Coordinates of C-alpha atoms and ligand atoms in Angstrom, one line a residue:
M97 CA -5.2 -14.3 35.0
H98 CA -7.7 -15.8 32.6
I99 CA -7.0 -18.7 30.2
W100 CA -7.1 -16.4 27.2
S101 CA -4.5 -14.0 28.8
A102 CA -2.4 -17.0 29.7
I103 CA -2.5 -18.1 26.0
T104 CA -1.8 -14.6 24.6
E105 CA 0.9 -14.0 27.1
S106 CA 2.7 -17.1 26.0
T107 CA 2.2 -16.2 22.3
Q108 CA 5.5 -15.0 20.9
K109 CA 4.6 -13.8 17.4
P110 CA 4.9 -17.1 15.4
M111 CA 1.6 -16.3 13.7
D112 CA 0.2 -12.8 13.3
Y113 CA -3.2 -12.0 14.7
S114 CA -5.0 -11.2 11.4
T115 CA -4.1 -14.6 9.9
F116 CA -5.1 -16.2 13.1
F117 CA -8.6 -14.6 13.3
L118 CA -9.1 -15.1 9.5
L119 CA -8.5 -18.8 10.1
F120 CA -10.9 -18.7 13.0
S121 CA -13.8 -17.1 11.2
S122 CA -13.5 -19.4 8.2
L123 CA -13.8 -22.3 10.5
F124 CA -16.7 -20.7 12.4
T125 CA -19.7 -22.2 10.5
F126 CA -18.2 -25.6 10.2
I127 CA -17.3 -26.0 13.9
Y128 CA -20.5 -24.3 15.1
V129 CA -22.6 -26.8 13.3
L130 CA -20.5 -29.7 14.7
T131 CA -20.6 -28.3 18.2
I132 CA -24.3 -27.7 18.4
S133 CA -25.5 -30.8 16.5
G134 CA -23.1 -32.9 18.6
R135 CA -24.6 -31.8 21.8
R136 CA -28.2 -31.9 20.7
N137 CA -28.0 -35.4 19.4
S138 CA -26.0 -37.1 22.1
R139 CA -26.6 -38.4 25.6
L140 CA -23.6 -36.6 27.0
P141 CA -23.4 -36.1 30.8
P142 CA -24.7 -32.7 31.9
G143 CA -22.5 -29.6 31.6
P144 CA -22.5 -26.0 30.5
Y145 CA -24.0 -25.2 27.1
P146 CA -21.1 -24.5 24.7
F147 CA -20.4 -21.3 22.8
P148 CA -19.7 -21.8 19.2
I149 CA -16.1 -22.6 18.4
I150 CA -14.6 -22.0 21.9
G151 CA -17.1 -24.2 23.7
S152 CA -16.8 -23.6 27.4
L153 CA -13.2 -22.4 27.4
L154 CA -14.1 -19.1 28.9
K155 CA -15.4 -20.9 32.0
L156 CA -11.8 -22.0 32.8
S157 CA -9.6 -19.6 34.8
D158 CA -5.8 -19.9 35.0
K159 CA -6.5 -22.6 37.6
P160 CA -8.6 -25.1 35.6
H161 CA -8.9 -27.6 38.5
R162 CA -10.6 -24.9 40.6
S163 CA -12.9 -23.8 37.8
L164 CA -13.9 -27.4 37.0
A165 CA -14.5 -28.0 40.7
S166 CA -17.0 -25.2 40.9
L167 CA -18.7 -26.3 37.6
S168 CA -19.0 -29.8 39.0
K169 CA -20.8 -28.5 42.0
R170 CA -23.5 -27.2 39.6
Y171 CA -23.5 -30.0 37.0
G172 CA -22.5 -33.0 39.2
P173 CA -19.5 -35.4 39.5
L174 CA -19.9 -36.7 36.0
M175 CA -19.9 -33.6 33.8
S176 CA -19.2 -32.9 30.1
L177 CA -18.0 -29.8 28.5
K178 CA -16.5 -28.7 25.2
L179 CA -13.0 -27.2 25.5
G180 CA -12.6 -25.7 22.1
S181 CA -13.5 -28.5 19.7
R182 CA -12.6 -31.2 22.2
T183 CA -15.3 -33.1 24.2
T184 CA -14.1 -33.3 27.7
I185 CA -15.6 -35.4 30.5
V186 CA -14.8 -34.5 34.1
V187 CA -14.9 -37.0 36.9
S188 CA -15.1 -35.6 40.4
S189 CA -16.3 -38.3 42.8
P190 CA -14.9 -41.6 44.1
D191 CA -18.0 -43.5 42.8
I192 CA -17.7 -42.2 39.3
A193 CA -13.9 -42.6 39.4
K194 CA -14.4 -46.3 40.3
E195 CA -16.8 -46.7 37.5
F196 CA -14.4 -45.2 35.0
F197 CA -11.0 -46.6 36.2
H198 CA -12.1 -50.0 37.6
T199 CA -15.3 -51.1 35.8
H200 CA -14.4 -49.5 32.4
D201 CA -10.6 -49.0 32.9
I202 CA -9.7 -50.6 29.6
S203 CA -12.1 -48.4 27.7
F204 CA -10.7 -45.3 29.3
S205 CA -7.0 -46.3 29.1
G206 CA -6.1 -44.2 26.1
R207 CA -4.4 -40.8 26.3
T208 CA -5.2 -37.6 24.6
I209 CA -1.8 -36.4 23.4
P210 CA -1.0 -32.8 23.9
D211 CA 0.9 -31.1 21.1
V212 CA 4.1 -30.7 23.2
A213 CA 4.2 -34.4 23.9
Q214 CA 5.0 -34.9 20.2
I215 CA 8.3 -33.1 20.5
V216 CA 11.2 -35.4 19.3
D217 CA 8.5 -37.9 18.4
H218 CA 8.1 -38.7 22.0
D219 CA 4.5 -39.8 21.8
K220 CA 5.5 -42.7 19.4
Y221 CA 7.7 -44.4 21.9
S222 CA 6.7 -43.2 25.3
L223 CA 5.2 -45.2 28.2
A224 CA 3.1 -42.2 29.1
W225 CA 1.5 -41.6 25.8
L226 CA 1.3 -44.9 23.9
P227 CA -2.1 -46.6 23.7
T228 CA -2.3 -49.6 26.1
G229 CA -1.3 -52.2 23.4
D230 CA 1.7 -54.5 23.2
Q231 CA 4.4 -51.8 23.1
W232 CA 3.0 -50.1 26.2
R233 CA 2.7 -53.4 28.0
R234 CA 6.3 -54.3 27.2
L235 CA 7.5 -50.9 28.5
R236 CA 5.5 -51.2 31.7
R237 CA 6.9 -54.6 32.3
I238 CA 10.5 -53.4 31.7
T239 CA 9.9 -50.5 34.1
R240 CA 8.5 -52.8 36.7
E241 CA 11.2 -55.4 36.4
Y242 CA 14.3 -53.3 35.8
L243 CA 13.5 -50.1 37.7
F244 CA 10.8 -50.2 40.4
S245 CA 10.5 -53.7 41.7
V246 CA 10.8 -54.0 45.5
Q247 CA 14.0 -56.0 45.0
R248 CA 15.6 -53.4 42.7
L249 CA 14.6 -50.6 45.0
D250 CA 15.8 -52.4 48.1
D251 CA 19.2 -53.1 46.4
S252 CA 19.6 -49.4 45.5
E253 CA 18.7 -47.9 48.8
F254 CA 22.3 -47.0 49.6
L255 CA 22.4 -44.8 46.5
R256 CA 19.4 -42.8 47.4
Q257 CA 20.7 -42.5 51.0
A258 CA 23.9 -41.0 49.6
K259 CA 22.0 -38.4 47.6
V260 CA 19.9 -37.4 50.7
Q261 CA 23.2 -37.1 52.6
E262 CA 24.4 -34.6 50.0
L263 CA 21.2 -32.7 50.4
L264 CA 21.8 -32.6 54.2
N265 CA 25.4 -31.5 53.7
H266 CA 24.2 -28.6 51.5
V267 CA 21.6 -27.6 54.1
D268 CA 24.2 -27.8 56.8
T269 CA 26.5 -25.4 54.9
C270 CA 23.6 -23.0 54.4
C271 CA 22.8 -23.3 58.1
R272 CA 26.4 -22.4 59.1
N273 CA 26.4 -19.5 56.7
K274 CA 22.9 -18.4 57.7
K275 CA 21.8 -18.7 54.1
A276 CA 18.3 -19.4 53.1
V277 CA 17.4 -22.5 51.1
N278 CA 15.0 -22.7 48.2
I279 CA 13.3 -25.9 49.2
G280 CA 11.7 -26.8 45.9
A281 CA 14.9 -26.2 44.0
V282 CA 17.1 -28.4 46.3
A283 CA 14.4 -31.1 46.4
F284 CA 14.4 -31.0 42.5
T285 CA 18.2 -31.4 42.5
T286 CA 18.1 -34.3 44.9
T287 CA 15.3 -36.1 43.0
L288 CA 17.1 -35.5 39.7
N289 CA 20.4 -36.9 41.1
I290 CA 18.7 -39.9 42.7
L291 CA 17.2 -40.8 39.4
S292 CA 20.3 -40.0 37.3
K293 CA 22.6 -41.9 39.6
Y294 CA 20.2 -44.9 39.6
M295 CA 19.9 -44.9 35.9
F296 CA 23.3 -43.7 34.6
S297 CA 25.7 -43.6 37.6
V298 CA 26.0 -39.8 37.1
D299 CA 24.7 -36.6 38.8
F300 CA 22.7 -34.3 36.6
G301 CA 22.2 -31.5 39.1
Q302 CA 24.3 -29.4 41.4
Y303 CA 23.1 -27.5 44.5
D304 CA 24.9 -24.3 43.5
N305 CA 23.6 -22.2 40.6
V306 CA 27.0 -21.6 39.2
S307 CA 27.9 -24.9 37.6
S308 CA 26.5 -26.0 34.3
Q309 CA 23.1 -27.6 34.7
E310 CA 22.2 -28.4 31.2
F311 CA 19.9 -31.4 31.9
K312 CA 18.2 -29.8 34.9
E313 CA 17.5 -26.6 32.9
A314 CA 16.1 -28.5 29.9
V315 CA 13.8 -30.6 32.1
M316 CA 12.5 -27.5 33.9
A317 CA 12.0 -25.6 30.6
L318 CA 10.0 -28.6 29.1
M319 CA 7.8 -28.8 32.2
E320 CA 7.2 -25.1 32.0
L321 CA 6.2 -25.2 28.3
A322 CA 4.1 -28.3 28.8
G323 CA 2.2 -26.6 31.5
R324 CA 1.0 -23.7 29.4
P325 CA -2.5 -23.8 27.8
N326 CA -2.0 -24.5 24.1
L327 CA -4.5 -23.3 21.5
A328 CA -3.5 -26.3 19.3
D329 CA -4.7 -28.7 22.0
F330 CA -8.2 -27.1 22.0
F331 CA -8.3 -26.7 18.2
P332 CA -6.3 -29.6 16.8
I333 CA -6.8 -28.1 13.3
L334 CA -4.3 -25.4 14.4
K335 CA -1.6 -28.0 15.2
P336 CA 0.4 -27.5 11.9
F337 CA 0.7 -23.7 12.8
D338 CA 1.9 -24.1 16.4
P339 CA 0.3 -20.7 17.1
Q340 CA 2.2 -20.0 20.3
G341 CA 5.5 -21.5 19.2
L342 CA 5.4 -23.9 22.2
V343 CA 6.4 -26.9 20.1
R344 CA 9.2 -24.9 18.3
R345 CA 10.7 -23.9 21.7
G346 CA 10.1 -27.3 23.3
N347 CA 12.0 -28.9 20.4
V348 CA 15.1 -27.1 21.4
Y349 CA 15.0 -28.5 24.9
G350 CA 13.7 -31.9 23.9
K351 CA 16.6 -32.3 21.5
K352 CA 19.0 -31.2 24.2
L353 CA 17.7 -33.8 26.6
M354 CA 17.8 -36.5 23.9
T355 CA 21.4 -35.6 22.9
I356 CA 22.5 -35.9 26.5
I357 CA 20.8 -39.3 26.9
D358 CA 22.2 -40.5 23.6
R359 CA 25.7 -39.4 24.5
I360 CA 25.4 -41.4 27.8
I361 CA 24.2 -44.5 26.0
D362 CA 26.9 -44.3 23.3
R363 CA 29.7 -43.8 25.8
R364 CA 28.4 -46.7 27.8
L365 CA 28.3 -49.0 24.8
Q366 CA 31.9 -48.1 24.1
S367 CA 33.1 -48.5 27.7
R368 CA 31.1 -51.8 28.1
S369 CA 33.3 -53.3 25.4
S370 CA 36.3 -52.5 27.5
S371 CA 34.7 -54.3 30.4
S372 CA 33.9 -51.6 33.0
I373 CA 30.7 -52.5 34.9
N374 CA 28.4 -49.9 36.4
N375 CA 25.5 -52.1 37.6
D376 CA 23.0 -49.4 37.0
V377 CA 19.7 -49.4 35.1
L378 CA 21.4 -48.6 31.8
D379 CA 23.6 -51.6 32.2
S380 CA 20.7 -53.9 33.0
L381 CA 18.7 -52.6 30.0
L382 CA 21.7 -53.0 27.6
D383 CA 22.1 -56.6 28.9
A384 CA 18.4 -57.3 28.3
M385 CA 18.7 -55.8 24.8
H386 CA 21.9 -57.9 24.1
K387 CA 20.1 -61.1 25.2
D388 CA 17.0 -60.5 23.1
V389 CA 17.1 -57.7 20.5
S390 CA 13.4 -57.9 20.0
A391 CA 12.7 -57.1 23.7
F392 CA 13.5 -53.4 23.5
S393 CA 14.6 -51.0 20.9
R394 CA 17.1 -48.1 21.2
D395 CA 14.4 -45.6 20.6
E396 CA 12.2 -47.1 23.3
M397 CA 15.1 -47.0 25.7
R398 CA 16.0 -43.3 25.1
H399 CA 12.3 -42.3 25.3
L400 CA 11.9 -44.3 28.5
F401 CA 14.7 -42.5 30.2
Y402 CA 13.3 -39.2 28.9
V403 CA 9.8 -39.7 30.3
L404 CA 11.0 -41.0 33.6
F405 CA 13.0 -37.8 34.2
I406 CA 10.1 -35.5 33.1
A407 CA 7.5 -37.4 35.0
G408 CA 9.5 -38.1 38.1
T409 CA 11.3 -34.9 39.1
D410 CA 8.8 -32.0 39.4
T411 CA 6.0 -34.1 40.8
T412 CA 8.2 -35.4 43.6
S413 CA 10.0 -32.1 44.4
S414 CA 6.8 -30.0 44.4
T415 CA 5.1 -32.4 46.8
L416 CA 8.1 -32.1 49.1
E417 CA 8.0 -28.3 48.9
W418 CA 4.3 -28.3 49.8
A419 CA 4.9 -30.7 52.7
M420 CA 7.6 -28.4 54.1
A421 CA 5.4 -25.3 53.6
E422 CA 2.5 -27.0 55.5
L423 CA 4.8 -28.1 58.4
I424 CA 6.3 -24.6 58.7
R425 CA 2.9 -23.1 58.8
N426 CA 1.8 -25.7 61.4
P427 CA 4.7 -25.8 63.8
E428 CA 2.8 -28.1 66.2
K429 CA 2.5 -30.7 63.5
M430 CA 6.2 -30.3 62.6
A431 CA 7.0 -31.0 66.3
I432 CA 4.9 -34.1 66.4
A433 CA 6.5 -35.4 63.2
R434 CA 10.0 -34.6 64.5
S435 CA 9.4 -36.2 67.9
E436 CA 8.1 -39.4 66.2
I437 CA 11.4 -39.5 64.2
L438 CA 13.6 -38.9 67.2
K439 CA 11.8 -41.7 69.1
S440 CA 12.4 -44.2 66.4
M441 CA 16.1 -43.5 66.2
Q442 CA 18.5 -45.7 68.3
N443 CA 21.1 -42.9 68.8
D444 CA 21.9 -39.2 67.9
N445 CA 24.0 -40.2 64.9
E446 CA 21.4 -42.2 63.2
I447 CA 19.8 -40.7 60.1
V448 CA 16.3 -41.3 58.6
Q449 CA 16.4 -44.3 56.2
E450 CA 13.8 -46.1 54.1
T451 CA 13.6 -48.9 56.7
H452 CA 12.2 -46.3 59.2
I453 CA 9.2 -45.4 57.0
S454 CA 7.1 -48.3 58.3
Q455 CA 7.7 -47.1 61.9
L456 CA 6.7 -43.5 61.2
P457 CA 2.9 -43.4 60.8
Y458 CA 2.7 -39.6 61.5
L459 CA 5.3 -38.8 58.8
R460 CA 3.3 -41.0 56.4
A461 CA 0.1 -39.2 57.3
V462 CA 1.9 -35.8 56.6
I463 CA 2.8 -37.0 53.1
K464 CA -0.8 -38.2 52.5
E465 CA -2.3 -35.0 53.8
T466 CA 0.0 -33.0 51.6
L467 CA -1.1 -35.1 48.5
R468 CA -4.7 -34.6 49.5
L469 CA -4.5 -30.8 49.6
H470 CA -1.8 -30.4 46.9
P471 CA -1.9 -33.2 44.4
P472 CA 0.9 -32.4 41.9
V473 CA -1.2 -33.7 39.0
P474 CA -4.6 -32.2 40.0
L475 CA -6.5 -33.5 36.9
L476 CA -4.4 -36.7 36.5
V477 CA -2.8 -37.2 33.1
P478 CA -5.8 -36.9 30.6
R479 CA -7.2 -40.3 29.5
K480 CA -9.1 -40.9 26.3
A481 CA -12.2 -43.1 25.7
I482 CA -11.2 -45.7 23.1
H483 CA -14.8 -46.3 22.1
D484 CA -18.3 -45.1 23.2
V485 CA -19.1 -46.2 26.7
E486 CA -22.3 -45.9 28.7
V487 CA -21.8 -44.7 32.3
H488 CA -24.8 -44.0 34.6
G489 CA -27.1 -43.7 31.6
F490 CA -24.9 -41.2 29.7
I491 CA -22.7 -41.8 26.8
V492 CA -19.0 -41.0 27.0
P493 CA -18.1 -40.8 23.3
K494 CA -15.1 -42.3 21.6
N495 CA -12.1 -40.0 21.7
A496 CA -13.5 -37.9 24.5
Q497 CA -10.8 -36.6 26.9
I498 CA -11.3 -37.7 30.5
L499 CA -10.1 -35.5 33.3
C500 CA -10.3 -36.8 36.9
N501 CA -10.3 -33.8 39.3
V502 CA -8.4 -35.3 42.3
W503 CA -7.9 -31.8 43.6
A504 CA -11.7 -31.4 44.0
M505 CA -12.0 -34.9 45.5
G506 CA -9.4 -34.0 48.1
R507 CA -11.6 -31.1 49.2
D508 CA -15.0 -32.7 49.0
P509 CA -16.9 -32.2 52.3
N510 CA -18.8 -35.4 51.6
I511 CA -15.5 -37.3 51.9
W512 CA -13.3 -35.2 54.3
S513 CA -14.1 -33.0 57.3
D514 CA -12.5 -29.5 57.7
T515 CA -11.4 -29.8 54.1
E516 CA -9.1 -26.8 54.0
M517 CA -7.3 -27.7 57.2
F518 CA -3.9 -29.5 57.2
M519 CA -4.7 -32.4 59.6
P520 CA -2.4 -35.4 59.1
E521 CA -4.2 -37.0 62.1
R522 CA -7.2 -37.7 59.8
F523 CA -5.1 -40.4 58.1
L524 CA -4.2 -42.0 61.4
E525 CA -7.8 -42.8 62.0
V526 CA -8.6 -44.4 58.7
N527 CA -6.9 -47.0 56.5
I528 CA -6.7 -45.0 53.3
D529 CA -3.7 -45.1 51.0
Y530 CA -2.7 -43.7 47.6
K531 CA -1.8 -47.0 46.0
G532 CA -4.9 -47.1 43.9
Q533 CA -7.4 -49.1 46.1
D534 CA -9.1 -46.1 47.6
Y535 CA -10.9 -44.1 45.0
E536 CA -11.4 -41.1 47.2
F537 CA -7.6 -40.6 47.3
I538 CA -5.9 -41.3 44.0
P539 CA -3.1 -38.6 43.5
F540 CA -0.9 -41.2 41.6
G541 CA -3.8 -42.2 39.4
V542 CA -5.4 -45.6 39.4
G543 CA -6.1 -48.7 37.2
R544 CA -3.7 -50.0 34.6
R545 CA -2.1 -46.6 34.0
I546 CA -1.4 -45.9 37.6
C547 CA 1.9 -44.1 38.1
P548 CA 4.7 -46.7 37.8
G549 CA 7.1 -44.5 39.8
L550 CA 4.8 -44.6 42.9
N551 CA 7.1 -46.8 45.0
I552 CA 10.3 -44.8 44.3
A553 CA 8.4 -41.5 44.9
H554 CA 7.0 -42.9 48.2
R555 CA 10.6 -43.7 49.4
M556 CA 12.1 -40.5 48.2
L557 CA 9.4 -38.3 49.7
H558 CA 9.5 -39.8 53.2
V559 CA 13.3 -39.9 53.5
M560 CA 13.8 -36.4 52.2
L561 CA 11.1 -34.9 54.3
G562 CA 12.1 -36.9 57.4
S563 CA 15.7 -35.9 57.0
L564 CA 15.0 -32.2 56.5
I565 CA 12.9 -31.9 59.7
H566 CA 14.9 -34.4 61.9
K567 CA 18.1 -32.3 62.3
F568 CA 16.8 -28.8 61.4
D569 CA 14.1 -26.4 62.4
W570 CA 13.0 -23.9 59.7
K571 CA 12.3 -20.2 59.7
L572 CA 10.8 -18.3 56.8
E573 CA 13.2 -15.8 55.1
G574 CA 12.6 -12.1 55.8
N575 CA 10.9 -12.7 59.2
I576 CA 7.6 -13.5 57.4
R577 CA 5.2 -15.0 60.0
A578 CA 4.4 -18.6 59.2
Q579 CA 0.6 -17.9 59.2
D580 CA 1.2 -15.1 56.6
M581 CA 2.9 -17.4 54.2
D582 CA 1.5 -17.2 50.6
M583 CA -0.1 -20.6 49.9
E584 CA -1.3 -19.9 46.4
E585 CA -0.6 -22.5 43.7
K586 CA 0.4 -22.0 40.1
F587 CA -1.2 -24.3 37.5
G588 CA 1.1 -25.9 35.1
L589 CA 1.8 -29.5 34.2
T590 CA 2.1 -30.0 38.0
L591 CA 0.8 -27.7 40.7
P592 CA 3.8 -25.9 42.2
R593 CA 3.7 -23.1 44.7
K594 CA 3.2 -19.7 43.2
V595 CA 5.8 -18.2 45.5
P596 CA 8.8 -20.5 46.1
L597 CA 9.3 -21.6 49.7
I598 CA 12.6 -20.0 50.8
A599 CA 13.5 -20.9 54.4
I600 CA 16.4 -20.7 56.7
P601 CA 17.6 -23.9 58.4
V602 CA 18.3 -23.8 62.2
K603 CA 20.4 -26.6 63.6
L604 CA 18.6 -28.5 66.4
Ligands
LIG918 C1 4.7 -37.4 44.0 C2 5.2 -38.0 42.9 C3 4.3 -38.4 41.8 C4 3.0 -38.3 41.5 C5 1.9 -37.6 42.4 C6 2.7 -38.9 40.2 C7 1.4 -38.9 39.6 C8 1.2 -39.5 38.4 C9 -0.1 -39.6 37.8 C10 -1.4 -39.0 38.4 C11 0.0 -40.3 36.7 C12 -1.2 -40.7 35.7 C13 -1.9 -41.9 36.2 C14 -3.2 -42.3 35.5 O1 -3.3 -42.0 34.3 O2 -4.0 -42.9 36.1 C15 1.3 -40.7 36.5 C16 1.8 -41.4 35.5 C17 3.2 -41.6 35.3 N1 4.2 -41.4 36.2 FE1 4.0 -40.5 38.0 N2 3.8 -39.4 39.7 C18 4.9 -39.2 40.6 C19 6.2 -39.5 40.5 C20 6.7 -40.3 39.5 C21 8.0 -40.8 39.4 C22 9.1 -40.6 40.5 C23 8.2 -41.4 38.2 C24 9.4 -42.1 37.6 C25 10.6 -41.9 37.9 C26 6.9 -41.3 37.5 C27 6.6 -41.8 36.2 C28 5.4 -41.8 35.6 C29 5.1 -42.4 34.3 C30 6.2 -43.0 33.4 C31 3.7 -42.3 34.1 C32 3.0 -42.7 32.8 C33 2.4 -44.1 33.1 C34 1.5 -44.6 31.9 O3 0.9 -43.8 31.2 O4 1.4 -45.8 31.8 N3 6.0 -40.6 38.3 N4 2.1 -40.2 37.6

């Protein structure tokens, strides 16, 4: 499906076509002049020559990371193109990534803000969208200190372990009833519950589809809407019209999420005065606010929770789903990973825990290899140049959107051998990690805006995956042969599988 069909498919009559095209044609001359004169007069990096108004939008398919990878083969790892009226710079090699996110990290630390990020005024308070000024720094510090420091994560390990045990109980029941498991869906529920228990001492998800799953449904709907190509992002002049109705629909879910978060904060404020203590993140943040009201506002708090759920759930669960798909498709790799786990256990009753991760190099290599082939954020979260910057003799202009194609870098034959093969072994031979030091492998981003949830994601992914393969073998539903499995991806905000992985657990 092409980008234009993706756009029109998601257009649900908020603006009729004649008005839309009238608006377009009246803008034609104005934007044409800007587009052409802009390119002629600048020292932009090489790239396809833009059409008037739409620029190079037609060059993008429904999988922009793939289209940009092929364009970069022609124009090089530092490429520029016009997407609608927006100048976009695409980075596709480790050297250029280092230049951007190490040498000039501060200059490229802004964010271009998609229209849907403005739902419930999220962009004004969110760690993910604020410019890297004082407010952003304060929020990053709070996140580091109160949520993801090694100490906080070590102290809360028992809580994640309990949620993984619930996942295993669910899989065990499915196994006894010979019922197939939707791997991505159960991984999403587990991740959501790990985060909601840690932050609020409640579970937001259930494994059955019957119970009310308000929060889960709202998070999933927002992810879905945010992943659609939005005309207003390519032509900011259309923002007030919300031509596809994405903001209008997103508002419904955004408000729903905020209402749930607000309700939890309000109830906690009441119960705190009657002295019950939960010792969760919410309690710690309320304590911090109580000590110093200037440290943190209520709006910053609710938007922090909001962004952590949105940014943390789908990324983690889709990685887990891909890892399972690759292991089912490569049973010999599954056997190696399982035997490594069995060897590191003292007895049959022991379960995979976070303390085992350091003793499981092959399992770690499996997660890395999954992130190389299937990075959940294939173009990273778009950055923005905060002023003109000269890189390799070219000018990256102020306000240009910067995309870093980590998907292309993961399949670059100059960096990796047998690029399409799932070979965890490659990571046993080299000392490459995703913590932001190795520019050839940056699925969590890099520099000052590197993912703050990296450490919790690292723990969740290894324990969930290790637990699922330790006690169970997996067969595909409907007797599909593993080698015939559909491995196509669907582009959205993350890069999930096009066909969900449904597999039947078999007790070992
Ligand atoms: C496999 C799991 C995950 C992957 C691959 C991932 C990837 C990313 C990437 C690529 C970025 C942009 C980095 C950049 O601009 O350089 C990012 C930002 C972010 N991530 Fe993650 N992430 C994951 C899990 C999580 C989790 C579990 C959380 C929190 C619970 C989280 C919270 C965030 C936030 C708040 C930001 C915005 C940071 C900022 O702009 O300063 N992520 N993530």
